[in-house]
PDB file of C-alpha atoms in Angstrom:
ATOM      1  CA  UNK U  90      22.015  -6.368 -23.833  1.00  0.00           C
ATOM      2  CA  UNK U  91      23.364  -7.244 -20.429  1.00  0.00           C
ATOM      3  CA  UNK U  92      20.687  -7.856 -17.600  1.00  0.00           C
ATOM      4  CA  UNK U  93      20.091  -5.229 -15.069  1.00  0.00           C
ATOM      5  CA  UNK U  94      21.309  -6.225 -11.546  1.00  0.00           C
ATOM      6  CA  UNK U  95      18.731  -7.470  -9.069  1.00  0.00           C
ATOM      7  CA  UNK U  96      18.523  -6.165  -5.487  1.00  0.00           C
ATOM      8  CA  UNK U  97      18.054  -8.866  -3.080  1.00  0.00           C
ATOM      9  CA  UNK U  98      19.014  -7.586   0.390  1.00  0.00           C
ATOM     10  CA  UNK U  99      17.844  -8.779   3.765  1.00  0.00           C
ATOM     11  CA  UNK U 100      15.152  -6.389   5.505  1.00  0.00           C
ATOM     12  CA  UNK U 101      14.286  -4.786   2.232  1.00  0.00           C
ATOM     13  CA  UNK U 102      10.700  -4.845   0.712  1.00  0.00           C
ATOM     14  CA  UNK U 103      10.208  -6.149  -2.815  1.00  0.00           C
ATOM     15  CA  UNK U 104       7.424  -6.463  -5.421  1.00  0.00           C
ATOM     16  CA  UNK U 105       7.792  -9.559  -7.496  1.00  0.00           C
ATOM     17  CA  UNK U 106       5.990 -10.501 -10.756  1.00  0.00           C
ATOM     18  CA  UNK U 107       6.205 -13.502 -12.966  1.00  0.00           C
ATOM     19  CA  UNK U 108       4.035 -14.294 -16.110  1.00  0.00           C
ATOM     20  CA  UNK U 109       3.223 -17.537 -17.967  1.00  0.00           C
ATOM     21  CA  UNK U 110       5.247 -18.073 -21.231  1.00  0.00           C
ATOM     22  CA  UNK U 111       3.673 -16.175 -23.959  1.00  0.00           C
ATOM     23  CA  UNK U 112       1.004 -15.051 -21.612  1.00  0.00           C
ATOM     24  CA  UNK U 113      -0.779 -18.516 -21.703  1.00  0.00           C
ATOM     25  CA  UNK U 114      -3.271 -19.333 -19.036  1.00  0.00           C
ATOM     26  CA  UNK U 115      -1.664 -21.300 -16.374  1.00  0.00           C
ATOM     27  CA  UNK U 116      -4.425 -21.253 -13.716  1.00  0.00           C
ATOM     28  CA  UNK U 117      -7.341 -22.861 -15.610  1.00  0.00           C
ATOM     29  CA  UNK U 118      -9.483 -23.931 -12.666  1.00  0.00           C
ATOM     30  CA  UNK U 119      -9.842 -23.734  -8.984  1.00  0.00           C
ATOM     31  CA  UNK U 120      -7.574 -26.641  -8.499  1.00  0.00           C
ATOM     32  CA  UNK U 121      -4.691 -24.894 -10.249  1.00  0.00           C
ATOM     33  CA  UNK U 122      -4.856 -21.897  -7.983  1.00  0.00           C
ATOM     34  CA  UNK U 123      -5.016 -24.170  -4.893  1.00  0.00           C
ATOM     35  CA  UNK U 124      -2.058 -26.115  -6.081  1.00  0.00           C
ATOM     36  CA  UNK U 125       0.093 -22.863  -6.390  1.00  0.00           C
ATOM     37  CA  UNK U 126      -0.889 -21.855  -3.010  1.00  0.00           C
ATOM     38  CA  UNK U 127       0.237 -25.087  -1.494  1.00  0.00           C
ATOM     39  CA  UNK U 128       3.601 -24.741  -3.240  1.00  0.00           C
ATOM     40  CA  UNK U 129       3.602 -21.107  -1.930  1.00  0.00           C
ATOM     41  CA  UNK U 130       3.179 -22.286   1.548  1.00  0.00           C
ATOM     42  CA  UNK U 131       5.895 -24.718   1.270  1.00  0.00           C
ATOM     43  CA  UNK U 132       8.188 -22.195  -0.204  1.00  0.00           C
ATOM     44  CA  UNK U 133       7.380 -19.920   2.896  1.00  0.00           C
ATOM     45  CA  UNK U 134       8.159 -22.646   5.407  1.00  0.00           C
ATOM     46  CA  UNK U 135      11.672 -22.569   4.327  1.00  0.00           C
ATOM     47  CA  UNK U 136      11.735 -19.232   6.212  1.00  0.00           C
ATOM     48  CA  UNK U 137      13.813 -17.063   3.875  1.00  0.00           C
ATOM     49  CA  UNK U 138      11.000 -14.508   3.270  1.00  0.00           C
ATOM     50  CA  UNK U 139       8.021 -12.911   4.779  1.00  0.00           C
ATOM     51  CA  UNK U 140       5.014 -12.456   2.466  1.00  0.00           C
ATOM     52  CA  UNK U 141       2.735  -9.586   2.943  1.00  0.00           C
ATOM     53  CA  UNK U 142       0.307  -9.439  -0.164  1.00  0.00           C
ATOM     54  CA  UNK U 143      -0.239 -11.561  -3.346  1.00  0.00           C
ATOM     55  CA  UNK U 144      -2.535 -11.959  -6.259  1.00  0.00           C
ATOM     56  CA  UNK U 145      -2.715 -14.842  -8.585  1.00  0.00           C
ATOM     57  CA  UNK U 146      -4.295 -14.010 -11.928  1.00  0.00           C
ATOM     58  CA  UNK U 147      -5.050 -16.532 -14.900  1.00  0.00           C
ATOM     59  CA  UNK U 148      -1.769 -15.954 -16.490  1.00  0.00           C
ATOM     60  CA  UNK U 149       0.577 -14.174 -13.871  1.00  0.00           C
ATOM     61  CA  UNK U 150       1.089 -13.468 -10.284  1.00  0.00           C
ATOM     62  CA  UNK U 151       2.257 -10.762  -7.906  1.00  0.00           C
ATOM     63  CA  UNK U 152       3.915 -11.089  -4.402  1.00  0.00           C
ATOM     64  CA  UNK U 153       5.079  -8.368  -1.960  1.00  0.00           C
ATOM     65  CA  UNK U 154       7.694  -9.769   0.276  1.00  0.00           C
ATOM     66  CA  UNK U 155      10.828  -9.198   2.554  1.00  0.00           C
ATOM     67  CA  UNK U 156      13.786 -11.569   2.528  1.00  0.00           C
ATOM     68  CA  UNK U 157      15.250 -12.413   5.834  1.00  0.00           C
ATOM     69  CA  UNK U 158      18.831 -12.904   4.344  1.00  0.00           C
ATOM     70  CA  UNK U 159      20.681 -11.733   1.510  1.00  0.00           C
ATOM     71  CA  UNK U 160      19.723 -13.570  -1.726  1.00  0.00           C
ATOM     72  CA  UNK U 161      16.802 -15.027   0.142  1.00  0.00           C
ATOM     73  CA  UNK U 162      14.019 -13.432  -2.435  1.00  0.00           C
ATOM     74  CA  UNK U 163      16.067 -15.136  -5.467  1.00  0.00           C
ATOM     75  CA  UNK U 164      16.247 -18.591  -3.669  1.00  0.00           C
ATOM     76  CA  UNK U 165      12.563 -18.417  -2.543  1.00  0.00           C
ATOM     77  CA  UNK U 166      11.314 -17.352  -6.192  1.00  0.00           C
ATOM     78  CA  UNK U 167      13.549 -20.059  -7.909  1.00  0.00           C
ATOM     79  CA  UNK U 168      12.226 -22.848  -5.650  1.00  0.00           C
ATOM     80  CA  UNK U 169       8.609 -21.691  -6.004  1.00  0.00           C
ATOM     81  CA  UNK U 170       8.632 -21.506  -9.868  1.00  0.00           C
ATOM     82  CA  UNK U 171      10.639 -24.627 -10.360  1.00  0.00           C
ATOM     83  CA  UNK U 172       8.541 -26.560  -8.033  1.00  0.00           C
ATOM     84  CA  UNK U 173       5.286 -25.135  -9.277  1.00  0.00           C
ATOM     85  CA  UNK U 174       6.429 -26.042 -12.992  1.00  0.00           C
ATOM     86  CA  UNK U 175       7.371 -29.601 -12.079  1.00  0.00           C
ATOM     87  CA  UNK U 176       4.036 -30.421 -10.559  1.00  0.00           C
ATOM     88  CA  UNK U 177       1.991 -28.569 -13.161  1.00  0.00           C
ATOM     89  CA  UNK U 178       3.626 -30.299 -15.872  1.00  0.00           C
ATOM     90  CA  UNK U 179       3.286 -33.621 -14.140  1.00  0.00           C
ATOM     91  CA  UNK U 180      -0.509 -32.860 -13.521  1.00  0.00           C
ATOM     92  CA  UNK U 181      -1.141 -32.080 -17.021  1.00  0.00           C
ATOM     93  CA  UNK U 182       1.292 -34.556 -18.628  1.00  0.00           C
ATOM     94  CA  UNK U 183       3.164 -31.986 -20.559  1.00  0.00           C
ATOM     95  CA  UNK U 184       6.791 -32.683 -19.401  1.00  0.00           C
ATOM     96  CA  UNK U 185       9.097 -31.430 -22.111  1.00  0.00           C
ATOM     97  CA  UNK U 186       6.680 -29.298 -23.972  1.00  0.00           C
ATOM     98  CA  UNK U 187       8.041 -26.023 -23.423  1.00  0.00           C
ATOM     99  CA  UNK U 188       8.482 -23.477 -20.441  1.00  0.00           C
ATOM    100  CA  UNK U 189       5.728 -22.631 -18.131  1.00  0.00           C
ATOM    101  CA  UNK U 190       6.988 -19.302 -17.215  1.00  0.00           C
ATOM    102  CA  UNK U 191       8.338 -16.559 -19.566  1.00  0.00           C
ATOM    103  CA  UNK U 192      11.709 -16.634 -17.962  1.00  0.00           C
ATOM    104  CA  UNK U 193      13.413 -14.318 -15.540  1.00  0.00           C
ATOM    105  CA  UNK U 194      10.952 -13.011 -13.015  1.00  0.00           C
ATOM    106  CA  UNK U 195      10.703  -9.297 -12.350  1.00  0.00           C
ATOM    107  CA  UNK U 196      11.286  -7.481  -9.106  1.00  0.00           C
ATOM    108  CA  UNK U 197      11.895  -3.871  -7.671  1.00  0.00           C
ATOM    109  CA  UNK U 198      12.582  -2.449  -4.297  1.00  0.00           C
ATOM    110  CA  UNK U 199      10.005  -0.598  -2.291  1.00  0.00           C
ATOM    111  CA  UNK U 200      10.357   2.174   0.201  1.00  0.00           C
ATOM    112  CA  UNK U 201       9.059   1.070   3.738  1.00  0.00           C
ATOM    113  CA  UNK U 202       6.367   4.088   4.066  1.00  0.00           C
ATOM    114  CA  UNK U 203       3.109   4.889   2.277  1.00  0.00           C
ATOM    115  CA  UNK U 204       4.803   3.623  -0.846  1.00  0.00           C
ATOM    116  CA  UNK U 205       4.570  -0.029   0.487  1.00  0.00           C
ATOM    117  CA  UNK U 206       0.811   0.606   0.929  1.00  0.00           C
ATOM    118  CA  UNK U 207       0.439   1.701  -2.703  1.00  0.00           C
ATOM    119  CA  UNK U 208       2.136  -1.344  -3.982  1.00  0.00           C
ATOM    120  CA  UNK U 209      -0.029  -3.712  -1.672  1.00  0.00           C
ATOM    121  CA  UNK U 210      -3.243  -1.844  -3.221  1.00  0.00           C
ATOM    122  CA  UNK U 211      -2.003  -2.103  -6.683  1.00  0.00           C
ATOM    123  CA  UNK U 212      -1.501  -6.006  -6.052  1.00  0.00           C
ATOM    124  CA  UNK U 213      -4.729  -6.638  -4.174  1.00  0.00           C
ATOM    125  CA  UNK U 214      -6.952  -4.789  -6.644  1.00  0.00           C
ATOM    126  CA  UNK U 215      -5.358  -6.578  -9.616  1.00  0.00           C
ATOM    127  CA  UNK U 216      -8.360  -8.726 -10.183  1.00  0.00           C
ATOM    128  CA  UNK U 217     -10.848  -5.837  -9.829  1.00  0.00           C
ATOM    129  CA  UNK U 218      -8.914  -3.770 -12.450  1.00  0.00           C
ATOM    130  CA  UNK U 219      -9.080  -6.787 -14.869  1.00  0.00           C
ATOM    131  CA  UNK U 220     -12.726  -7.027 -14.366  1.00  0.00           C
ATOM    132  CA  UNK U 221     -12.565 -10.411 -12.501  1.00  0.00           C
ATOM    133  CA  UNK U 222     -14.718  -9.259  -9.467  1.00  0.00           C
ATOM    134  CA  UNK U 223     -16.773  -6.363  -8.377  1.00  0.00           C
ATOM    135  CA  UNK U 224     -15.008  -5.914  -5.007  1.00  0.00           C
ATOM    136  CA  UNK U 225     -11.149  -6.570  -4.504  1.00  0.00           C
ATOM    137  CA  UNK U 226     -11.731  -8.863  -1.500  1.00  0.00           C
ATOM    138  CA  UNK U 227     -14.017 -11.174  -3.342  1.00  0.00           C
ATOM    139  CA  UNK U 228     -11.128 -12.421  -5.366  1.00  0.00           C
ATOM    140  CA  UNK U 229     -10.400 -15.658  -3.612  1.00  0.00           C
ATOM    141  CA  UNK U 230      -6.881 -16.051  -4.924  1.00  0.00           C
ATOM    142  CA  UNK U 231      -5.241 -13.186  -3.176  1.00  0.00           C
ATOM    143  CA  UNK U 232      -4.170 -11.963   0.099  1.00  0.00           C
ATOM    144  CA  UNK U 233      -7.016  -9.400   0.587  1.00  0.00           C
ATOM    145  CA  UNK U 234      -9.619 -12.333   0.592  1.00  0.00           C
ATOM    146  CA  UNK U 235      -7.426 -14.372   2.758  1.00  0.00           C
ATOM    147  CA  UNK U 236      -6.889 -11.373   5.230  1.00  0.00           C
ATOM    148  CA  UNK U 237     -10.582 -10.439   5.603  1.00  0.00           C
ATOM    149  CA  UNK U 238     -12.213 -14.013   5.344  1.00  0.00           C
ATOM    150  CA  UNK U 239      -9.639 -16.691   6.021  1.00  0.00           C
ATOM    151  CA  UNK U 240      -9.479 -18.790   9.032  1.00  0.00           C
ATOM    152  CA  UNK U 241      -6.546 -18.372  11.366  1.00  0.00           C
ATOM    153  CA  UNK U 242      -4.521 -21.229   9.588  1.00  0.00           C
ATOM    154  CA  UNK U 243      -5.037 -19.472   6.217  1.00  0.00           C
ATOM    155  CA  UNK U 244      -4.210 -16.019   7.551  1.00  0.00           C
ATOM    156  CA  UNK U 245      -0.844 -17.502   8.992  1.00  0.00           C
ATOM    157  CA  UNK U 246       0.336 -17.595   5.391  1.00  0.00           C
ATOM    158  CA  UNK U 247       0.918 -13.634   5.641  1.00  0.00           C
ATOM    159  CA  UNK U 248       3.250 -11.952   7.833  1.00  0.00           C
ATOM    160  CA  UNK U 249       2.339  -8.933   9.885  1.00  0.00           C
ATOM    161  CA  UNK U 250       2.872  -5.830   7.769  1.00  0.00           C
ATOM    162  CA  UNK U 251       5.623  -3.229   8.455  1.00  0.00           C
ATOM    163  CA  UNK U 252       3.278  -0.440   7.808  1.00  0.00           C
ATOM    164  CA  UNK U 253      -0.017  -0.329   9.419  1.00  0.00           C
ATOM    165  CA  UNK U 254      -3.131  -0.525   7.008  1.00  0.00           C
ATOM    166  CA  UNK U 255      -5.472   2.413   6.771  1.00  0.00           C
ATOM    167  CA  UNK U 256      -8.748   2.074   8.367  1.00  0.00           C
ATOM    168  CA  UNK U 257     -11.250   0.890   5.744  1.00  0.00           C
ATOM    169  CA  UNK U 258      -8.591  -0.827   3.832  1.00  0.00           C
ATOM    170  CA  UNK U 259     -10.841  -2.689   1.447  1.00  0.00           C
ATOM    171  CA  UNK U 260     -12.496   0.355   0.340  1.00  0.00           C
ATOM    172  CA  UNK U 261      -9.017   2.088  -0.044  1.00  0.00           C
ATOM    173  CA  UNK U 262      -7.868  -0.793  -2.240  1.00  0.00           C
ATOM    174  CA  UNK U 263     -11.136  -0.535  -4.402  1.00  0.00           C
ATOM    175  CA  UNK U 264     -10.326   3.012  -5.116  1.00  0.00           C
ATOM    176  CA  UNK U 265      -8.411   3.675  -8.493  1.00  0.00           C
ATOM    177  CA  UNK U 266      -4.679   4.476  -8.074  1.00  0.00           C
ATOM    178  CA  UNK U 267      -3.933   8.171  -8.911  1.00  0.00           C
ATOM    179  CA  UNK U 268      -2.396   8.840 -12.431  1.00  0.00           C
ATOM    180  CA  UNK U 269       1.034   9.574 -10.709  1.00  0.00           C
ATOM    181  CA  UNK U 270       0.959   6.253  -8.679  1.00  0.00           C
ATOM    182  CA  UNK U 271      -0.075   4.279 -11.763  1.00  0.00           C
ATOM    183  CA  UNK U 272       2.589   5.782 -14.022  1.00  0.00           C
ATOM    184  CA  UNK U 273       5.443   5.381 -11.465  1.00  0.00           C
ATOM    185  CA  UNK U 274       4.360   1.794 -10.735  1.00  0.00           C
ATOM    186  CA  UNK U 275       4.120   0.972 -14.421  1.00  0.00           C
ATOM    187  CA  UNK U 276       7.637   2.173 -14.768  1.00  0.00           C
ATOM    188  CA  UNK U 277       9.030   0.263 -11.945  1.00  0.00           C
ATOM    189  CA  UNK U 278       7.319  -2.929 -12.985  1.00  0.00           C
ATOM    190  CA  UNK U 279       8.675  -2.583 -16.636  1.00  0.00           C
ATOM    191  CA  UNK U 280      12.219  -1.298 -15.649  1.00  0.00           C
ATOM    192  CA  UNK U 281      12.817  -2.912 -12.142  1.00  0.00           C
ATOM    193  CA  UNK U 282      13.426   0.458 -10.792  1.00  0.00           C
ATOM    194  CA  UNK U 283      12.942   1.359  -6.942  1.00  0.00           C
ATOM    195  CA  UNK U 284       9.600   2.674  -6.037  1.00  0.00           C
ATOM    196  CA  UNK U 285       9.417   5.469  -3.384  1.00  0.00           C
ATOM    197  CA  UNK U 286      10.268   9.114  -3.103  1.00  0.00           C
ATOM    198  CA  UNK U 287      12.821  10.718  -5.347  1.00  0.00           C
ATOM    199  CA  UNK U 288      15.753  10.896  -2.908  1.00  0.00           C
ATOM    200  CA  UNK U 289      15.271   7.362  -1.441  1.00  0.00           C
ATOM    201  CA  UNK U 290      14.877   6.167  -5.286  1.00  0.00           C
ATOM    202  CA  UNK U 291      18.096   7.639  -6.235  1.00  0.00           C
ATOM    203  CA  UNK U 292      20.161   6.491  -3.202  1.00  0.00           C
ATOM    204  CA  UNK U 293      18.534   2.808  -3.632  1.00  0.00           C
ATOM    205  CA  UNK U 294      19.408   2.785  -7.347  1.00  0.00           C
ATOM    206  CA  UNK U 295      23.063   3.724  -6.435  1.00  0.00           C
ATOM    207  CA  UNK U 296      23.504   1.279  -3.639  1.00  0.00           C
ATOM    208  CA  UNK U 297      22.149  -1.675  -5.475  1.00  0.00           C
ATOM    209  CA  UNK U 298      23.787  -0.637  -8.731  1.00  0.00           C
ATOM    210  CA  UNK U 299      20.321  -0.065 -10.379  1.00  0.00           C
ATOM    211  CA  UNK U 300      21.040   3.364 -12.050  1.00  0.00           C
ATOM    212  CA  UNK U 301      20.392   1.715 -15.444  1.00  0.00           C
ATOM    213  CA  UNK U 302      16.769   0.796 -14.375  1.00  0.00           C
ATOM    214  CA  UNK U 303      16.052   4.396 -13.960  1.00  0.00           C
ATOM    215  CA  UNK U 304      16.568   5.384 -17.541  1.00  0.00           C
ATOM    216  CA  UNK U 305      14.065   4.846 -20.439  1.00  0.00           C
ATOM    217  CA  UNK U 306      15.109   2.002 -22.831  1.00  0.00           C
ATOM    218  CA  UNK U 307      16.707   2.979 -26.094  1.00  0.00           C
ATOM    219  CA  UNK U 308      19.776   4.844 -27.503  1.00  0.00           C
ATOM    220  CA  UNK U 309      20.357   8.313 -26.677  1.00  0.00           C
ATOM    221  CA  UNK U 310      19.077  10.733 -29.110  1.00  0.00           C
ATOM    222  CA  UNK U 311      21.584  12.006 -31.751  1.00  0.00           C
ATOM    223  CA  UNK U 312      21.826  15.636 -32.477  1.00  0.00           C
ATOM    224  CA  UNK U 313      22.372  17.054 -35.947  1.00  0.00           C
ATOM    225  CA  UNK U 314      25.916  18.687 -36.322  1.00  0.00           C
ATOM    226  CA  UNK U 315      25.875  22.331 -36.659  1.00  0.00           C
ATOM    227  CA  UNK U 316      26.677  24.166 -39.795  1.00  0.00           C
ATOM    228  CA  UNK U 317      30.537  24.547 -40.125  1.00  0.00           C
ATOM    229  CA  UNK U 318      29.698  28.291 -40.435  1.00  0.00           C
ATOM    230  CA  UNK U 319      28.691  28.327 -36.882  1.00  0.00           C
ATOM    231  CA  UNK U 320      31.698  26.354 -35.678  1.00  0.00           C
ATOM    232  CA  UNK U 321      34.438  26.465 -38.156  1.00  0.00           C
ATOM    233  CA  UNK U 322      36.921  23.674 -38.247  1.00  0.00           C
ATOM    234  CA  UNK U 323      40.169  24.171 -36.332  1.00  0.00           C
ATOM    235  CA  UNK U 324      43.162  25.135 -38.667  1.00  0.00           C
ATOM    236  CA  UNK U 325      46.375  23.291 -38.265  1.00  0.00           C
ATOM    237  CA  UNK U 326      48.987  24.930 -36.338  1.00  0.00           C
ATOM    238  CA  UNK U 327      46.401  27.117 -34.296  1.00  0.00           C
TER     239      UNK U 327
END
């Protein structure tokens, strides 16, 4: 099956996700998280993307970002994952023992309105949803903790948001997503389809040739042929 095209245009918002190969644990201890954040900072210093929110989990990570130039997201993520893999393998002396990441990273475009805030909530409450903390801002390896408790240098990793946070943002992040939000996000994560209101989603899918991401996987259903009594065969010469 051919791969779906990937949107990667300057000035657009995207969610990016990558998982460890076979969902293995890649962040085993504090130093592993710190090492990845150092690589993340180096990747951001190349000035191809703006980072708005992120969350590192034991076997995967989420980023919400905006490329400053066409193709900037792909170059950023490729450098990030390659450099992290090389340093990780050297640290654990496992060079040549298989892939660290499962393969191609996942991404989808985000509408620059309340839908952006919804995706950031989803990302920043990931550790809470998985039961790793009691409050989302307590998870050290994410943008919410960095935004609330970090020193000025630590906060500088994050770019100013294009949409203003709601007041009481931490409490808002802690609240569960609605069933509708969660269902739409799950579909976008799985298929790479744009996340936004219906008209924007359809126009964005057309613009970036993502129509196939809007359809569920699988072959179209086959319908039984009606009886010939209902639809008699055409006679020759008629």
